[in-house]
Amino acid sequence: MSVLQKPTSAPGPAPAREAPNPRKARPSAMRRKEARFFWLFISPWIIGFVVFLLGPMLASIYLSFTDWDSFTDPNWVGVANYVRLFTEDEIFHKSLWNTFYFAFFSVPLGMAIALFLAALLNKQMKGRKLFRTLVYLPHLVPIVAVALIFQMVLAPDSGPLNRFLAVFGIDGPAWLFESDWVKPAIILLSLWQAGGATVLLLAGMKGIPQEFYEAAEIDGASGIRQFWSITFPQLTPIIFFNLIMGIIGAFQVFAQVYILTQGGPDNASQMVVPLLFNEAFRNYRMGYASAISWVLFLIVMALTVLAFATSRKWVFYETEVKN
Amino acid sequence: MKLLETTVSRRNVLAGLGASALGIITLTACGGFGTASSSGGKDFVMTVWGGDPDKAAYQARLDLAKAKYPDYNITLQLIPNKDYAQKVQTMISGGTGPDIMQVAEDANAYSSKNQLLALDDLIGKSALDLSATFGPVAENWKYKDKTYAIPDRAGAMIMYYNTAEFEKKGIPAPTAEWTWDDLLSAAKELTGDGVYGYGGTEWWPIWMSFAYQNGGQIIDPGSGRPTVNTPEVIEALQFCQDLVFKHKVAPSKVDYANMGAGVGGDAAFASGKVMMNSTGFWNIGSLAKQKTISWDVAPVWRGQEKAIAAFGSGLAVSRSSKNPDDAFKIIEFMTSAEGQKPIMDLGQDVPARQDLQSSQEFLKPAWLDATVDMQVFPDSAPSIFKPPFIPEWNEMQKAMTDALSDFWLGKSDAKASAADLQKRLESIVKA
């Protein structure tokens, strides 16, 4: 309910500890009108949510306890799907491990690279606009095209990456064909698209008051010190946003795997969502796929909650300090 | 006045819920009405996959059907290859399934789930003699002694070879009587200077052809159990792997990746990096357009037995069809000589009908400038083996890719890989 109330209670801070407020006892005509408009404007979203999200979600809970091929009627099987997921299905275990591996490296690395790029692009220099465009460009290229480019970049002997490594005498691996190297290859591909987060960080950097830096300069703080003591703390809300979106995105990684490797070699790069897709649309096991999707949902939810729980310790909101 | 606000909001939420629930009901109702016929005639939806040339060929055939049955309104729905299965699945579970659908390797995923009509009664009533008309491919669409589709397109796998290189090295053209050793020795002679004698066998129709030629089976037709861990299949697989890693006459996966993104046997053959390549009909059209190499086609080699994979599809009547008898009539026409003629006239594919494959229009096609020995298709047709189109086809394909991934990289031998594959298939195939 608190979510629903927020928009109406938000305008004008009304401290709860104050003596009974006559305005609160009976909503004015204006407030009632506001509430009506609130519901009017929010209704497309609510209807959309209920019809296209909540309905299917509830249905998929039910389906996850059934054996359903999507053609004939679902058969209730209780928790059999979940039991099979956790105790029998080795490919699921492998995919889950791969997904964690992917998220564990791609999210922090992606955030670090985005921050580094943003710090660079925030400098006054020639061709800044051009560089900003270039950094964001990979984000705009359709993932199918990206995957095709990476097939060439990662080619075992003729690929530019391994040719570059060969300059230093390193014999590069056959990235997409070796079980040990295929996950790093997909992580590399995800890092190439770090430009999306960079743009957000850049916008955040623009919002940091210039006075902070002037004061720090007078105190004799170095550029690095300024970055870690002013820029970074001021950016933490955006970094936090990037973290949450990064976690969700990483656990839902699909197209890269689907196009580049199809999960191979021998499921070394199989992730949870492509596996889910295969089960649902290739193997016609909708019930089982629903169970996978709920396990994935709970994992992403748990990690998001964890991130929110720790956010108090490191995310800095200016408005909080004011109070 | 929090209380009031919450009750108001709750009521609104409920109203919203009610409205959207109504919305769902109306939507489904609309869906129900949408399928009913509109004008006096009967409406049919036919789903096929492919690109523009396929669309042209199917539409031309449907126009002929329309001329014969003026009161049938047949809508052609062309779906890109990759999305086909998913789209048809969604249509069927949404209650708007097609009447007629094109089916291929995964046909029995549908028939085993009661989504295709068994056509035997309708065939019995008609004058159709499947094996006389279509040859061995008529067996492809049978599952548990019932027929679920009428063969429509069916071309045997054929051997493309670089005629200039063959002449230069003095090698006689490949024949249907070539043994594995003949294939290997020709490939050896053609290999060198960065080119490979043969395109490789990793794709299932090729290595399975070797397995069947050696007397092996992937799935035992009697018991339905997987039978890849047998001496026949192991020997065939080992021969396939040796072509790449022992004799080095075929490119490995890594070699192909080095040739460029998405390059396989077809592209490597067209650019002159591979001298022999076994694949389907479709490559004729694209090779006819290039000037880099001179080429022709020949039948595929043989083993102890003759066995050749085929590429094709059938037409099936969906369980959701309101007028299955009429849908079958349309299929009957589409697979008649008149109905399949546009397939060959437009150069789309090989028609499944044996009489069309032997006709002059097919052997000397108007759309083809180059002289190509089209006779290989009718000649190869009798040797086509019945492929293991089991209901779990997609899972079986994935298991084969997974279990053989190290094998095709030369990291494990046929014996170990076949044992691994057997184990995986046994957990998938529940006969």
XYZ file of N, CA and C in Angstrom, chain B residues 2 23 53 66 166 204 305 326 389 430:
30
model
N -5.743 8.657 6.491
C -5.145 7.580 5.732
C -6.157 6.511 5.371
N -11.256 -7.105 -19.747
C -10.446 -6.969 -20.953
C -9.977 -8.323 -21.454
N 11.885 -16.428 -51.827
C 11.670 -17.427 -52.891
C 10.658 -18.480 -52.469
N -6.416 -22.490 -55.371
C -7.578 -21.599 -55.337
C -8.371 -21.709 -56.646
N 39.445 -31.332 -60.332
C 39.375 -32.763 -60.628
C 40.086 -33.074 -61.942
N 24.935 -33.272 -38.942
C 24.340 -34.603 -38.718
C 23.978 -35.375 -39.986
N 26.589 -50.389 -47.403
C 25.259 -50.214 -47.972
C 25.189 -48.831 -48.586
N -11.305 -30.998 -45.840
C -10.989 -30.039 -46.901
C -9.511 -29.679 -46.876
N 13.507 -39.373 -36.906
C 12.722 -38.202 -36.506
C 11.867 -38.547 -35.286
N 12.644 -41.826 -24.173
C 11.893 -42.763 -23.343
C 10.957 -43.554 -24.237
